[in-house]
């Protein structure tokens, strides 16, 4: 019985992850970019967890911020602070698919925030990030509304 329950839970979780990736913005139960403050990557140079009292609905996702100043900064120019490719993995997009990301696997290039699946993938992405960005930009047009 426990094994069946675990398998059922795992299938539900996997299905939920796949459905979450249909959106233009990577979001889970914690919100866009797993509830991390997009502005803090630029102002504090690190991932900072957002707070529920500083939330904002943008691009069909809920974004959280660590303070009112960051919330207002994002509201004024969300395209400037939101991660590229809707917060999906920049490396994955360059390979032609959407993949979820982790908040600690990030890079800012030319004042744009890029996230990756994990820190190992980020290392591979960093080896040729300019080419990866170009490829991901090309593929994003066709993939942003797909699974």
C-alpha atoms as a PDB file:
ATOM      1  CA  UNK A   1       0.000   0.000   0.000  1.00  0.00           C
ATOM      2  CA  UNK A   2       2.811   2.429   0.859  1.00  0.00           C
ATOM      3  CA  UNK A   3       4.520   1.711  -2.454  1.00  0.00           C
ATOM      4  CA  UNK A   4       1.292   2.477  -4.357  1.00  0.00           C
ATOM      5  CA  UNK A   5       0.838   5.702  -2.449  1.00  0.00           C
ATOM      6  CA  UNK A   6       4.426   6.738  -3.206  1.00  0.00           C
ATOM      7  CA  UNK A   7       4.032   5.912  -6.915  1.00  0.00           C
ATOM      8  CA  UNK A   8       0.752   7.849  -7.062  1.00  0.00           C
ATOM      9  CA  UNK A   9       2.354  10.838  -5.362  1.00  0.00           C
ATOM     10  CA  UNK A  10       5.377  10.679  -7.692  1.00  0.00           C
ATOM     11  CA  UNK A  11       3.142  10.549 -10.782  1.00  0.00           C
ATOM     12  CA  UNK A  12       1.136  13.528  -9.515  1.00  0.00           C
ATOM     13  CA  UNK A  13       4.310  15.484  -8.825  1.00  0.00           C
ATOM     14  CA  UNK A  14       5.784  14.735 -12.263  1.00  0.00           C
ATOM     15  CA  UNK A  15       2.493  15.626 -13.963  1.00  0.00           C
ATOM     16  CA  UNK A  16       2.359  18.880 -12.036  1.00  0.00           C
ATOM     17  CA  UNK A  17       5.931  19.750 -13.071  1.00  0.00           C
ATOM     18  CA  UNK A  18       5.136  19.081 -16.729  1.00  0.00           C
ATOM     19  CA  UNK A  19       1.995  21.217 -16.552  1.00  0.00           C
ATOM     20  CA  UNK A  20       3.911  24.012 -14.842  1.00  0.00           C
ATOM     21  CA  UNK A  21       6.336  24.097 -17.759  1.00  0.00           C
ATOM     22  CA  UNK A  22       3.618  24.939 -20.300  1.00  0.00           C
ATOM     23  CA  UNK A  23       3.531  28.517 -19.082  1.00  0.00           C
ATOM     24  CA  UNK A  24       5.736  31.269 -20.443  1.00  0.00           C
ATOM     25  CA  UNK A  25       7.118  31.813 -16.921  1.00  0.00           C
ATOM     26  CA  UNK A  26       8.653  29.019 -14.864  1.00  0.00           C
ATOM     27  CA  UNK A  27       6.591  28.928 -11.702  1.00  0.00           C
ATOM     28  CA  UNK A  28       5.842  26.381  -9.019  1.00  0.00           C
ATOM     29  CA  UNK A  29       3.833  26.391  -5.780  1.00  0.00           C
ATOM     30  CA  UNK A  30       6.299  28.981  -4.417  1.00  0.00           C
ATOM     31  CA  UNK A  31       5.699  31.367  -7.332  1.00  0.00           C
ATOM     32  CA  UNK A  32       7.789  32.599 -10.235  1.00  0.00           C
ATOM     33  CA  UNK A  33      11.456  31.578  -9.979  1.00  0.00           C
ATOM     34  CA  UNK A  34      10.581  29.478  -6.911  1.00  0.00           C
ATOM     35  CA  UNK A  35       9.584  32.559  -4.907  1.00  0.00           C
ATOM     36  CA  UNK A  36      12.937  34.312  -5.140  1.00  0.00           C
ATOM     37  CA  UNK A  37      13.300  38.068  -5.527  1.00  0.00           C
ATOM     38  CA  UNK A  38      14.298  38.827  -9.140  1.00  0.00           C
ATOM     39  CA  UNK A  39      15.525  42.325  -8.256  1.00  0.00           C
ATOM     40  CA  UNK A  40      17.832  41.065  -5.486  1.00  0.00           C
ATOM     41  CA  UNK A  41      20.013  39.264  -8.034  1.00  0.00           C
ATOM     42  CA  UNK A  42      20.903  42.712  -9.364  1.00  0.00           C
ATOM     43  CA  UNK A  43      21.011  44.700  -6.116  1.00  0.00           C
ATOM     44  CA  UNK A  44      22.457  42.129  -3.688  1.00  0.00           C
ATOM     45  CA  UNK A  45      24.284  39.862  -6.148  1.00  0.00           C
ATOM     46  CA  UNK A  46      22.704  36.767  -4.647  1.00  0.00           C
ATOM     47  CA  UNK A  47      19.415  34.873  -4.542  1.00  0.00           C
ATOM     48  CA  UNK A  48      17.111  36.175  -1.816  1.00  0.00           C
ATOM     49  CA  UNK A  49      13.798  34.540  -0.931  1.00  0.00           C
ATOM     50  CA  UNK A  50      10.783  36.776  -1.420  1.00  0.00           C
ATOM     51  CA  UNK A  51       8.040  37.350   1.136  1.00  0.00           C
ATOM     52  CA  UNK A  52       4.316  36.854   0.648  1.00  0.00           C
ATOM     53  CA  UNK A  53       3.534  40.410   1.743  1.00  0.00           C
ATOM     54  CA  UNK A  54       5.558  41.730  -1.215  1.00  0.00           C
ATOM     55  CA  UNK A  55       3.944  39.959  -4.153  1.00  0.00           C
ATOM     56  CA  UNK A  56       2.971  41.040  -7.639  1.00  0.00           C
ATOM     57  CA  UNK A  57       1.060  39.339 -10.465  1.00  0.00           C
ATOM     58  CA  UNK A  58       2.863  39.741 -13.767  1.00  0.00           C
ATOM     59  CA  UNK A  59       2.928  37.668 -16.956  1.00  0.00           C
ATOM     60  CA  UNK A  60       0.479  35.099 -15.511  1.00  0.00           C
ATOM     61  CA  UNK A  61       2.709  34.361 -12.509  1.00  0.00           C
ATOM     62  CA  UNK A  62       3.088  35.523  -8.916  1.00  0.00           C
ATOM     63  CA  UNK A  63       6.431  37.169  -8.182  1.00  0.00           C
ATOM     64  CA  UNK A  64       7.732  37.641  -4.630  1.00  0.00           C
ATOM     65  CA  UNK A  65      10.165  40.222  -3.320  1.00  0.00           C
ATOM     66  CA  UNK A  66      12.160  40.609  -0.124  1.00  0.00           C
ATOM     67  CA  UNK A  67      11.072  44.195   0.470  1.00  0.00           C
ATOM     68  CA  UNK A  68       8.759  46.946  -0.787  1.00  0.00           C
ATOM     69  CA  UNK A  69      11.537  48.761  -2.611  1.00  0.00           C
ATOM     70  CA  UNK A  70      12.341  45.713  -4.758  1.00  0.00           C
ATOM     71  CA  UNK A  71       8.635  45.144  -5.412  1.00  0.00           C
ATOM     72  CA  UNK A  72       8.228  48.732  -6.637  1.00  0.00           C
ATOM     73  CA  UNK A  73      11.401  48.517  -8.708  1.00  0.00           C
ATOM     74  CA  UNK A  74      10.078  45.402 -10.442  1.00  0.00           C
ATOM     75  CA  UNK A  75       6.636  46.932 -10.992  1.00  0.00           C
ATOM     76  CA  UNK A  76       8.252  49.911 -12.745  1.00  0.00           C
ATOM     77  CA  UNK A  77      10.243  47.747 -15.195  1.00  0.00           C
ATOM     78  CA  UNK A  78       9.510  43.993 -14.940  1.00  0.00           C
ATOM     79  CA  UNK A  79      11.173  43.199 -18.287  1.00  0.00           C
ATOM     80  CA  UNK A  80      14.443  44.621 -16.923  1.00  0.00           C
ATOM     81  CA  UNK A  81      14.522  42.337 -13.860  1.00  0.00           C
ATOM     82  CA  UNK A  82      12.622  39.191 -14.820  1.00  0.00           C
ATOM     83  CA  UNK A  83      14.920  36.342 -15.835  1.00  0.00           C
ATOM     84  CA  UNK A  84      15.366  35.653 -19.508  1.00  0.00           C
ATOM     85  CA  UNK A  85      13.324  32.846 -21.060  1.00  0.00           C
ATOM     86  CA  UNK A  86      10.669  33.166 -18.366  1.00  0.00           C
ATOM     87  CA  UNK A  87      13.058  31.774 -15.779  1.00  0.00           C
ATOM     88  CA  UNK A  88      13.480  28.445 -17.584  1.00  0.00           C
ATOM     89  CA  UNK A  89      16.971  26.987 -17.881  1.00  0.00           C
ATOM     90  CA  UNK A  90      19.063  29.002 -20.351  1.00  0.00           C
ATOM     91  CA  UNK A  91      21.167  25.934 -21.168  1.00  0.00           C
ATOM     92  CA  UNK A  92      18.080  23.785 -21.743  1.00  0.00           C
ATOM     93  CA  UNK A  93      16.585  26.391 -24.059  1.00  0.00           C
ATOM     94  CA  UNK A  94      19.810  26.463 -26.082  1.00  0.00           C
ATOM     95  CA  UNK A  95      19.375  22.695 -26.495  1.00  0.00           C
ATOM     96  CA  UNK A  96      15.754  23.107 -27.595  1.00  0.00           C
ATOM     97  CA  UNK A  97      13.689  22.303 -24.479  1.00  0.00           C
ATOM     98  CA  UNK A  98      12.275  23.919 -21.359  1.00  0.00           C
ATOM     99  CA  UNK A  99      13.654  22.852 -18.009  1.00  0.00           C
ATOM    100  CA  UNK A 100      13.032  24.108 -14.462  1.00  0.00           C
ATOM    101  CA  UNK A 101      15.710  26.076 -12.632  1.00  0.00           C
ATOM    102  CA  UNK A 102      17.273  26.491  -9.219  1.00  0.00           C
ATOM    103  CA  UNK A 103      17.706  29.947  -7.650  1.00  0.00           C
ATOM    104  CA  UNK A 104      21.411  29.434  -6.894  1.00  0.00           C
ATOM    105  CA  UNK A 105      22.286  28.629 -10.541  1.00  0.00           C
ATOM    106  CA  UNK A 106      22.255  32.166 -11.926  1.00  0.00           C
ATOM    107  CA  UNK A 107      24.310  34.592 -13.973  1.00  0.00           C
ATOM    108  CA  UNK A 108      23.879  38.184 -15.077  1.00  0.00           C
ATOM    109  CA  UNK A 109      25.136  38.891 -18.607  1.00  0.00           C
ATOM    110  CA  UNK A 110      24.724  42.351 -20.168  1.00  0.00           C
ATOM    111  CA  UNK A 111      22.304  43.341 -17.389  1.00  0.00           C
ATOM    112  CA  UNK A 112      20.074  40.320 -18.021  1.00  0.00           C
ATOM    113  CA  UNK A 113      19.383  37.546 -15.519  1.00  0.00           C
ATOM    114  CA  UNK A 114      19.801  33.939 -16.679  1.00  0.00           C
ATOM    115  CA  UNK A 115      18.909  30.880 -14.609  1.00  0.00           C
ATOM    116  CA  UNK A 116      19.972  27.268 -15.048  1.00  0.00           C
ATOM    117  CA  UNK A 117      18.725  23.855 -14.009  1.00  0.00           C
ATOM    118  CA  UNK A 118      21.419  23.509 -11.327  1.00  0.00           C
ATOM    119  CA  UNK A 119      24.995  24.621 -10.641  1.00  0.00           C
ATOM    120  CA  UNK A 120      26.506  21.745 -12.684  1.00  0.00           C
ATOM    121  CA  UNK A 121      24.506  22.799 -15.751  1.00  0.00           C
ATOM    122  CA  UNK A 122      25.470  26.418 -15.053  1.00  0.00           C
ATOM    123  CA  UNK A 123      29.151  25.422 -15.260  1.00  0.00           C
ATOM    124  CA  UNK A 124      28.563  23.874 -18.687  1.00  0.00           C
ATOM    125  CA  UNK A 125      26.532  26.904 -19.783  1.00  0.00           C
ATOM    126  CA  UNK A 126      29.312  29.272 -18.675  1.00  0.00           C
ATOM    127  CA  UNK A 127      31.820  27.537 -20.961  1.00  0.00           C
ATOM    128  CA  UNK A 128      30.117  29.093 -23.987  1.00  0.00           C
ATOM    129  CA  UNK A 129      27.377  31.326 -22.628  1.00  0.00           C
ATOM    130  CA  UNK A 130      27.357  33.866 -25.479  1.00  0.00           C
ATOM    131  CA  UNK A 131      26.690  31.118 -28.031  1.00  0.00           C
ATOM    132  CA  UNK A 132      24.188  29.467 -25.675  1.00  0.00           C
ATOM    133  CA  UNK A 133      22.334  32.772 -25.250  1.00  0.00           C
ATOM    134  CA  UNK A 134      22.151  33.239 -29.024  1.00  0.00           C
ATOM    135  CA  UNK A 135      20.791  29.712 -29.521  1.00  0.00           C
ATOM    136  CA  UNK A 136      18.326  30.049 -26.646  1.00  0.00           C
ATOM    137  CA  UNK A 137      17.055  33.381 -28.009  1.00  0.00           C
ATOM    138  CA  UNK A 138      16.394  31.718 -31.364  1.00  0.00           C
ATOM    139  CA  UNK A 139      14.596  28.748 -29.794  1.00  0.00           C
ATOM    140  CA  UNK A 140      12.601  30.752 -27.231  1.00  0.00           C
ATOM    141  CA  UNK A 141      10.306  32.166 -29.912  1.00  0.00           C
ATOM    142  CA  UNK A 142       9.024  28.684 -30.786  1.00  0.00           C
ATOM    143  CA  UNK A 143       9.204  27.142 -27.295  1.00  0.00           C
ATOM    144  CA  UNK A 144       7.853  29.788 -24.936  1.00  0.00           C
ATOM    145  CA  UNK A 145       4.224  28.651 -25.252  1.00  0.00           C
ATOM    146  CA  UNK A 146       4.948  24.922 -25.543  1.00  0.00           C
ATOM    147  CA  UNK A 147       5.427  22.190 -22.966  1.00  0.00           C
END
